[in-house]
CSV table of C-alpha atoms and ligand atoms in Angstrom, one decimal:
chain,number,residue,atom,x,y,z
F,1,MET,CA,22.0,2.6,3.3
F,2,LYS,CA,22.2,6.2,3.9
F,3,TYR,CA,18.9,7.9,4.1
F,4,ASN,CA,19.4,10.8,5.8
F,5,HIS,CA,20.3,13.9,3.6
F,6,ILE,CA,16.7,13.0,2.0
F,7,PRO,CA,14.3,15.8,3.0
F,8,ARG,CA,11.6,14.2,5.0
F,9,GLU,CA,8.4,15.4,7.0
F,10,ARG,CA,7.2,13.3,10.0
F,11,LEU,CA,3.5,12.4,9.0
F,12,GLY,CA,2.7,9.1,11.0
F,13,PHE,CA,4.0,7.3,14.0
F,14,PHE,CA,6.9,4.6,14.1
F,15,PRO,CA,7.2,1.8,14.0
F,16,THR,CA,3.9,0.1,13.2
F,17,PRO,CA,2.9,-2.5,15.8
F,18,LEU,CA,3.7,-6.1,14.6
F,19,VAL,CA,1.3,-9.1,15.7
F,20,GLU,CA,1.2,-12.8,15.4
F,21,LEU,CA,-2.1,-13.7,14.1
F,22,SER,CA,-2.4,-17.1,15.8
F,23,LYS,CA,-6.0,-17.4,16.0
F,24,LEU,CA,-6.3,-17.2,11.6
F,25,SER,CA,-3.2,-19.6,11.8
F,26,LYS,CA,-5.0,-21.8,13.6
F,27,LYS,CA,-8.5,-21.4,11.8
F,28,LEU,CA,-6.0,-22.7,8.2
F,29,ASN,CA,-4.2,-25.0,9.8
F,30,GLY,CA,-1.4,-23.1,8.1
F,31,PRO,CA,1.9,-21.7,9.3
F,32,ARG,CA,2.7,-19.0,12.2
F,33,ILE,CA,1.1,-15.8,10.1
F,34,PHE,CA,2.2,-11.8,11.4
F,35,MET,CA,1.0,-8.8,10.8
F,36,LYS,CA,3.3,-5.3,10.1
F,37,ARG,CA,0.1,-3.1,11.1
F,38,ASP,CA,0.7,-0.3,8.3
F,39,ASP,CA,-2.9,0.0,8.7
F,40,ASN,CA,-1.9,2.0,12.1
F,41,THR,CA,0.5,4.5,10.8
F,42,GLY,CA,-1.6,7.2,12.3
F,43,LEU,CA,-2.1,9.7,9.4
F,44,ALA,CA,-6.3,10.3,9.1
F,45,MET,CA,-6.9,5.9,9.2
F,46,GLY,CA,-3.4,4.7,8.1
F,47,GLY,CA,-1.8,3.2,5.6
F,48,ASN,CA,1.2,2.1,3.4
F,49,LYS,CA,1.3,5.8,1.7
F,50,THR,CA,2.0,7.3,4.7
F,51,ARG,CA,5.4,6.1,4.4
F,52,LYS,CA,6.5,7.8,1.2
F,53,LEU,CA,4.8,10.9,1.4
F,54,GLU,CA,7.2,11.4,4.1
F,55,PHE,CA,9.8,11.7,1.8
F,56,ILE,CA,7.4,12.9,-1.1
F,57,LEU,CA,6.1,15.8,0.5
F,58,GLY,CA,10.0,16.6,1.9
F,59,ASP,CA,10.9,17.0,-1.6
F,60,ALA,CA,7.8,19.1,-2.0
F,61,LEU,CA,8.8,21.3,0.6
F,62,ALA,CA,12.2,21.4,-0.7
F,63,HIS,CA,11.3,22.5,-4.0
F,64,GLY,CA,9.1,25.2,-2.4
F,65,ALA,CA,5.9,24.1,-3.4
F,66,ASN,CA,2.7,25.1,-2.2
F,67,THR,CA,0.4,23.2,-3.8
F,68,ILE,CA,0.1,18.8,-4.4
F,69,VAL,CA,-1.6,17.6,-7.3
F,70,THR,CA,-1.8,13.6,-7.6
F,71,ALA,CA,-4.3,11.3,-9.0
F,72,GLY,CA,-5.9,7.6,-7.9
F,73,ALA,CA,-9.6,6.1,-7.7
F,74,ALA,CA,-12.1,7.7,-6.8
F,75,GLN,CA,-11.9,5.3,-3.7
F,76,SER,CA,-7.7,5.8,-3.6
F,77,ASN,CA,-6.2,5.5,0.0
F,78,HIS,CA,-3.1,7.1,-1.6
F,79,CYS,CA,-5.1,9.9,-2.5
F,80,ARG,CA,-6.9,10.4,0.9
F,81,GLN,CA,-3.6,10.4,3.1
F,82,THR,CA,-1.8,12.7,0.6
F,83,ALA,CA,-5.1,15.0,1.1
F,84,ALA,CA,-4.3,14.7,5.0
F,85,ALA,CA,-0.5,15.5,4.4
F,86,ALA,CA,-0.9,18.2,2.6
F,87,ALA,CA,-3.9,19.7,4.9
F,88,SER,CA,-1.5,18.9,7.8
F,89,LEU,CA,1.8,20.9,6.2
F,90,GLY,CA,0.0,24.1,4.6
F,91,LEU,CA,-0.3,22.7,1.1
F,92,GLU,CA,-3.2,23.1,-1.3
F,93,CYS,CA,-4.2,19.7,-2.6
F,94,HIS,CA,-5.4,18.8,-6.2
F,95,LEU,CA,-6.8,15.1,-6.5
F,96,VAL,CA,-7.5,13.9,-10.2
F,97,LEU,CA,-10.5,10.8,-9.8
F,98,GLY,CA,-10.9,8.3,-11.8
F,99,GLY,CA,-14.8,8.2,-12.8
F,100,LYS,CA,-17.5,10.7,-12.3
F,101,GLU,CA,-18.8,12.5,-8.8
F,102,PRO,CA,-20.9,9.8,-7.4
F,103,ALA,CA,-24.4,10.5,-6.2
F,104,HIS,CA,-23.3,9.6,-2.5
F,105,VAL,CA,-19.7,10.3,-1.3
F,106,ASN,CA,-18.6,7.6,1.1
F,107,GLY,CA,-15.4,6.2,2.3
F,108,ASN,CA,-12.3,7.8,0.9
F,109,LEU,CA,-14.0,10.5,-0.8
F,110,LEU,CA,-16.0,11.6,2.0
F,111,LEU,CA,-12.6,12.1,3.8
F,112,ASP,CA,-10.7,13.8,0.7
F,113,LYS,CA,-13.7,16.3,1.0
F,114,ILE,CA,-13.6,16.7,5.0
F,115,PHE,CA,-9.4,17.3,4.2
F,116,GLY,CA,-11.1,20.4,1.7
F,117,CYS,CA,-9.1,19.2,-1.4
F,118,HIS,CA,-9.9,20.0,-4.7
F,119,ILE,CA,-11.6,17.3,-6.6
F,120,HIS,CA,-11.1,16.9,-10.3
F,121,TRP,CA,-13.2,14.0,-12.1
F,122,ALA,CA,-11.5,12.1,-14.9
F,123,GLY,CA,-13.5,10.0,-15.9
F,124,GLN,CA,-11.4,7.0,-17.7
F,125,ASN,CA,-8.2,8.3,-16.9
F,126,ARG,CA,-7.8,7.2,-13.4
F,127,LYS,CA,-3.7,7.5,-13.5
F,128,GLY,CA,-3.6,10.8,-13.9
F,129,GLU,CA,-3.5,11.5,-17.5
F,130,ASP,CA,-4.8,14.7,-17.3
F,131,ILE,CA,-2.4,15.8,-14.5
F,132,PRO,CA,-0.4,18.1,-17.1
F,133,THR,CA,-3.2,20.2,-17.9
F,134,ILE,CA,-3.9,20.8,-14.3
F,135,VAL,CA,-0.5,21.5,-13.6
F,136,GLU,CA,-0.5,24.2,-16.3
F,137,GLN,CA,-3.5,25.9,-15.1
F,138,LEU,CA,-2.0,26.0,-11.5
F,139,LYS,CA,1.1,27.7,-12.6
F,140,ARG,CA,-1.2,30.2,-14.6
F,141,ASP,CA,-3.0,30.9,-11.8
F,142,GLY,CA,0.6,32.0,-9.8
F,143,LYS,CA,0.9,28.6,-7.9
F,144,THR,CA,3.8,26.4,-7.4
F,145,PRO,CA,2.2,22.9,-8.1
F,146,TYR,CA,4.5,19.5,-6.9
F,147,VAL,CA,2.9,16.4,-9.0
F,148,VAL,CA,2.9,13.3,-6.6
F,149,PRO,CA,3.4,10.1,-8.6
F,150,TYR,CA,0.6,7.9,-9.2
F,151,GLY,CA,0.7,5.8,-5.6
F,152,GLY,CA,3.3,7.6,-4.4
F,153,SER,CA,5.6,5.0,-6.3
F,154,ASN,CA,8.9,6.6,-7.7
F,155,ALA,CA,12.4,6.4,-5.8
F,156,LEU,CA,11.1,8.2,-2.9
F,157,GLY,CA,8.0,6.4,-2.0
F,158,ALA,CA,10.6,3.3,-2.7
F,159,VAL,CA,13.2,4.2,0.0
F,160,ALA,CA,10.6,5.1,2.4
F,161,PHE,CA,10.3,0.8,2.2
F,162,VAL,CA,13.6,0.1,2.3
F,163,GLU,CA,13.3,2.2,5.9
F,164,ALA,CA,10.1,0.1,6.8
F,165,PHE,CA,12.6,-3.0,6.2
F,166,ALA,CA,14.7,-1.8,8.7
F,167,GLU,CA,12.1,-1.2,10.7
F,168,LEU,CA,10.8,-4.3,10.9
F,169,GLN,CA,14.4,-5.6,11.3
F,170,ALA,CA,14.7,-4.0,14.8
F,171,GLN,CA,11.7,-5.7,16.2
F,172,CYS,CA,12.3,-8.9,14.3
F,173,LYS,CA,15.7,-8.7,16.6
F,174,ASP,CA,13.8,-7.7,19.8
F,175,LEU,CA,11.4,-10.3,19.2
F,176,ARG,CA,13.9,-12.9,18.3
F,177,LEU,CA,11.6,-14.1,15.2
F,178,SER,CA,12.8,-13.9,11.9
F,179,PHE,CA,10.1,-14.6,8.8
F,180,THR,CA,10.4,-16.7,5.9
F,181,HIS,CA,7.7,-14.9,3.1
F,182,ILE,CA,6.4,-11.3,3.5
F,183,VAL,CA,3.0,-11.4,1.6
F,184,PHE,CA,1.7,-8.0,0.6
F,185,ALA,CA,-0.8,-6.2,-1.8
F,186,SER,CA,1.4,-4.7,-4.5
F,187,SER,CA,-0.2,-2.2,-7.2
F,188,SER,CA,2.0,0.5,-8.4
F,189,GLY,CA,5.2,-0.6,-7.2
F,190,GLY,CA,6.7,1.3,-4.7
F,191,THR,CA,5.9,-1.0,-1.7
F,192,HIS,CA,7.3,-4.0,-3.7
F,193,ALA,CA,10.8,-2.4,-5.2
F,194,GLY,CA,11.4,-1.1,-1.3
F,195,LEU,CA,11.0,-4.3,0.5
F,196,MET,CA,12.9,-6.3,-2.3
F,197,LEU,CA,15.7,-3.7,-2.3
F,198,GLY,CA,15.6,-3.8,1.9
F,199,ASN,CA,15.3,-7.6,1.8
F,200,LYS,CA,18.4,-7.6,-0.5
F,201,LEU,CA,20.4,-4.9,1.4
F,202,PHE,CA,19.8,-6.7,4.9
F,203,LYS,CA,20.8,-9.9,3.0
F,204,SER,CA,18.0,-11.5,4.4
F,205,PRO,CA,16.4,-14.8,3.2
F,206,CYS,CA,13.2,-14.1,3.5
F,207,GLN,CA,11.4,-14.5,0.5
F,208,ILE,CA,9.0,-11.4,-1.3
F,209,VAL,CA,5.4,-12.0,-2.3
F,210,GLY,CA,3.6,-9.4,-3.8
F,211,ILE,CA,-0.1,-10.0,-4.6
F,212,ASN,CA,-0.8,-8.4,-7.8
F,213,ILE,CA,-4.0,-6.7,-7.5
F,214,ASP,CA,-4.4,-4.3,-10.7
F,215,LYS,CA,-4.7,-5.9,-14.4
F,216,ASP,CA,-2.3,-3.9,-16.8
F,217,GLU,CA,-3.3,-4.8,-20.1
F,218,ALA,CA,0.6,-4.7,-21.1
F,219,GLY,CA,1.2,-7.7,-18.8
F,220,GLU,CA,3.4,-9.2,-16.4
F,221,ALA,CA,6.8,-8.2,-18.1
F,222,SER,CA,5.7,-4.6,-17.3
F,223,PHE,CA,5.2,-4.9,-13.8
F,224,HIS,CA,8.3,-6.8,-13.3
F,225,GLN,CA,9.8,-3.7,-15.3
F,226,THR,CA,8.3,-1.2,-13.1
F,227,ILE,CA,9.1,-3.0,-9.9
F,228,VAL,CA,13.0,-3.8,-10.9
F,229,SER,CA,13.2,0.0,-12.2
F,230,LEU,CA,12.2,1.8,-8.8
F,231,ALA,CA,14.5,-0.6,-6.5
F,232,SER,CA,17.0,0.2,-8.6
F,233,SER,CA,16.5,3.9,-8.8
F,234,ALA,CA,15.9,4.0,-4.7
F,235,ALA,CA,19.0,2.0,-4.0
F,236,ARG,CA,21.4,4.8,-6.3
F,237,LEU,CA,19.4,7.5,-4.0
F,238,ILE,CA,20.7,5.8,-1.3
F,239,GLY,CA,24.4,5.2,-2.2
F,240,GLU,CA,24.1,1.6,-3.1
F,241,ASP,CA,24.7,-0.4,-6.1
F,242,CYS,CA,21.5,-3.5,-6.9
F,243,THR,CA,21.0,-5.3,-9.5
F,244,PHE,CA,18.2,-7.7,-9.2
F,245,SER,CA,17.5,-10.9,-10.8
F,246,ASP,CA,14.4,-13.0,-11.5
F,247,SER,CA,14.8,-14.9,-8.2
F,248,ASP,CA,14.6,-11.7,-6.2
F,249,LEU,CA,11.0,-10.9,-7.3
F,250,THR,CA,8.1,-12.3,-6.9
F,251,LEU,CA,4.6,-11.6,-8.3
F,252,ASN,CA,1.5,-13.3,-8.0
F,253,LEU,CA,-0.8,-12.5,-10.6
F,254,ASP,CA,-3.1,-15.6,-9.8
F,255,TYR,CA,-5.5,-13.4,-7.5
F,256,VAL,CA,-6.4,-10.5,-9.7
F,257,GLY,CA,-9.8,-12.3,-10.7
F,258,GLU,CA,-12.0,-9.3,-12.3
F,259,GLY,CA,-9.4,-6.6,-11.9
F,260,TYR,CA,-9.2,-3.4,-9.9
F,261,GLY,CA,-11.5,-3.0,-7.1
F,262,VAL,CA,-13.6,-5.2,-8.3
F,263,MET,CA,-14.9,-7.5,-5.0
F,264,GLY,CA,-15.9,-11.1,-5.1
F,265,ALA,CA,-15.7,-14.3,-3.0
F,266,LEU,CA,-12.2,-14.4,-2.2
F,267,GLU,CA,-11.9,-10.9,-0.5
F,268,ASN,CA,-15.2,-11.7,0.8
F,269,GLU,CA,-13.9,-14.4,2.7
F,270,ALA,CA,-10.4,-13.1,3.5
F,271,ILE,CA,-12.3,-9.9,4.9
F,272,SER,CA,-14.9,-11.8,7.3
F,273,MET,CA,-12.0,-14.5,8.4
F,274,THR,CA,-9.5,-12.0,9.5
F,275,ALA,CA,-12.5,-9.4,11.2
F,276,GLN,CA,-14.1,-12.7,12.9
F,277,THR,CA,-10.5,-14.7,14.2
F,278,GLN,CA,-8.6,-11.8,14.7
F,279,GLY,CA,-10.8,-8.7,15.4
F,280,ILE,CA,-8.9,-7.0,12.3
F,281,LEU,CA,-10.2,-4.8,9.6
F,282,LEU,CA,-8.9,-5.2,5.8
F,283,ASP,CA,-10.0,-3.6,2.9
F,284,PRO,CA,-11.9,-4.4,-0.2
F,285,VAL,CA,-9.3,-3.5,-2.6
F,286,TYR,CA,-6.0,-4.3,-2.0
F,287,THR,CA,-5.8,-6.4,1.5
F,288,GLY,CA,-8.7,-8.4,1.0
F,289,LYS,CA,-7.4,-9.4,-2.0
F,290,ALA,CA,-4.0,-10.0,-0.6
F,291,MET,CA,-5.1,-11.7,2.5
F,292,GLY,CA,-7.5,-14.1,0.1
F,293,GLY,CA,-4.3,-14.7,-2.0
F,294,LEU,CA,-2.3,-16.3,1.2
F,295,ILE,CA,-5.4,-18.4,2.8
F,296,ASP,CA,-5.3,-19.7,-1.1
F,297,MET,CA,-1.4,-20.6,-1.1
F,298,ILE,CA,-2.5,-21.9,2.8
F,299,ARG,CA,-5.0,-24.3,1.6
F,300,ALA,CA,-3.0,-25.3,-1.1
F,301,GLY,CA,0.0,-26.5,0.9
F,302,GLN,CA,2.6,-23.5,-0.8
F,303,PHE,CA,3.8,-23.6,3.0
F,304,LYS,CA,5.8,-25.7,5.6
F,305,PRO,CA,4.3,-26.1,9.2
F,306,SER,CA,7.8,-24.5,10.0
F,307,ASP,CA,7.4,-21.1,7.6
F,308,ARG,CA,6.7,-17.6,9.5
F,309,VAL,CA,4.1,-15.9,6.9
F,310,LEU,CA,4.5,-11.9,7.9
F,311,PHE,CA,1.5,-10.3,5.7
F,312,TRP,CA,2.4,-6.5,5.5
F,313,HIS,CA,-1.0,-4.7,6.0
F,314,THR,CA,-1.0,-1.9,4.3
F,315,GLY,CA,-4.3,-0.1,5.4
F,316,GLY,CA,-7.4,0.6,3.2
F,317,ALA,CA,-10.3,0.0,5.6
F,318,PRO,CA,-11.8,3.2,4.8
F,319,ALA,CA,-13.0,1.7,1.7
F,320,LEU,CA,-15.0,-0.6,3.1
F,321,PHE,CA,-17.9,1.8,3.8
F,322,ALA,CA,-18.3,2.5,-0.2
F,323,TYR,CA,-18.2,-1.4,-0.8
F,324,SER,CA,-20.9,-1.8,1.3
F,325,SER,CA,-23.5,-3.2,-1.5
F,326,ALA,CA,-20.5,-5.9,-2.1
F,327,LEU,CA,-19.6,-7.1,0.9
F,328,ASP,CA,-21.6,-10.8,1.8
F,329,LEU,CA,-23.2,-10.2,5.7
F,330,ALA,CA,-26.0,-12.2,5.0
F,331,GLN,CA,-25.0,-14.8,7.2
F,332,ASN,CA,-25.3,-12.3,10.1
F,333,SER,CA,-28.8,-11.1,9.6
F,334,SER,CA,-32.2,-12.3,11.1
F,335,THR,CA,-35.2,-11.5,12.1
F,336,LEU,CA,-37.4,-11.5,15.2
F,337,GLY,CA,-40.9,-12.7,15.3
Z,1,LIG,C1,-1.5,2.0,-2.3
Z,1,LIG,C2,-1.5,0.4,-1.8
Z,1,LIG,C3,-1.3,-0.7,-1.6
Z,1,LIG,C4,-0.5,-0.9,-3.1
Z,1,LIG,O1,0.7,-0.5,-2.8
Z,1,LIG,P1,2.0,-0.2,-4.0
Z,1,LIG,O2,3.0,0.7,-3.3
Z,1,LIG,O3,0.9,1.3,-4.8
Z,1,LIG,O4,2.3,-1.1,-4.9
Z,1,LIG,C5,-1.5,-1.7,-0.6
Z,1,LIG,N1,-2.6,-1.6,-0.4
Z,1,LIG,C6,-2.9,-0.7,0.1
Z,1,LIG,C7,-4.2,-0.6,1.0
Z,1,LIG,C8,-3.1,0.6,-1.1
Z,1,LIG,O5,-3.6,2.3,-0.6
């Protein structure tokens, strides 16, 4: 496994902490639960995209780029981390965001603006469909644009999560710990592909359980295909030859609910329970859904008492501010007098 030949820019602080959530385990009467704190990667409020961007923006600079273009939802954590990373590297940044400019700028969008990036509102086109047009315009303007894929999910982004898996292995060794399951929010697939490949390369017996948070009209098969092909291309990039079978890939589609970014009771309970037992913030779009899924699986008896479950916190809490009206806070209010 070699990645020293891949260009890279340092953007975050690693290793991120590994902590045990004993109060949450107790509350659920469940297995031991641990958390990998990638919400603390250190780049502009953190998140899993920091790892991917170290390799992807390293590649951009190696290609002589001076302008970064990427896409996402209005509350995209990926776009916010890209905007911060581009600013720190002296690169111009263009974000192609789904929807239209909201009346109130909040959460990640507020941060995007603080980082001074150029925002292009794309209506229905939340996944970067408008990027080619914008790239052509930037070239006509004499710039050298570089496109960061949706969610930072390409072979380079997945390699970052092979390295993250290696980082976790080293922490486990120090703490004499091993996990039976790694649970996390899976969307554009790079995190999932990297962890799955890392798990295979380290011959770890761990089950890698992605909780899908995004409805895809093309269905489950296309998610599987994306993740396997990302993992295969990442393997080639680091000089490994891997094939994956169905048992390597667990993608749970039970918790998609109303779809991407729609917050309901599942997310609300997970966010308040994690905050109130552990003092840790989850987010309304990704980690709230994934933790909601984990809580449900624990209640459904899907883990043995002896299991040791790692929840990989992928970040996202800045979006909480933009979702305040969907957060159920009623039980905490009282009026005096
Ligand atoms: C992007 C993101 C994910 C999903 O990671 P992918 O590699 O795109 O599957 C999960 N959680 C948060 C907070 C994210 O921003």
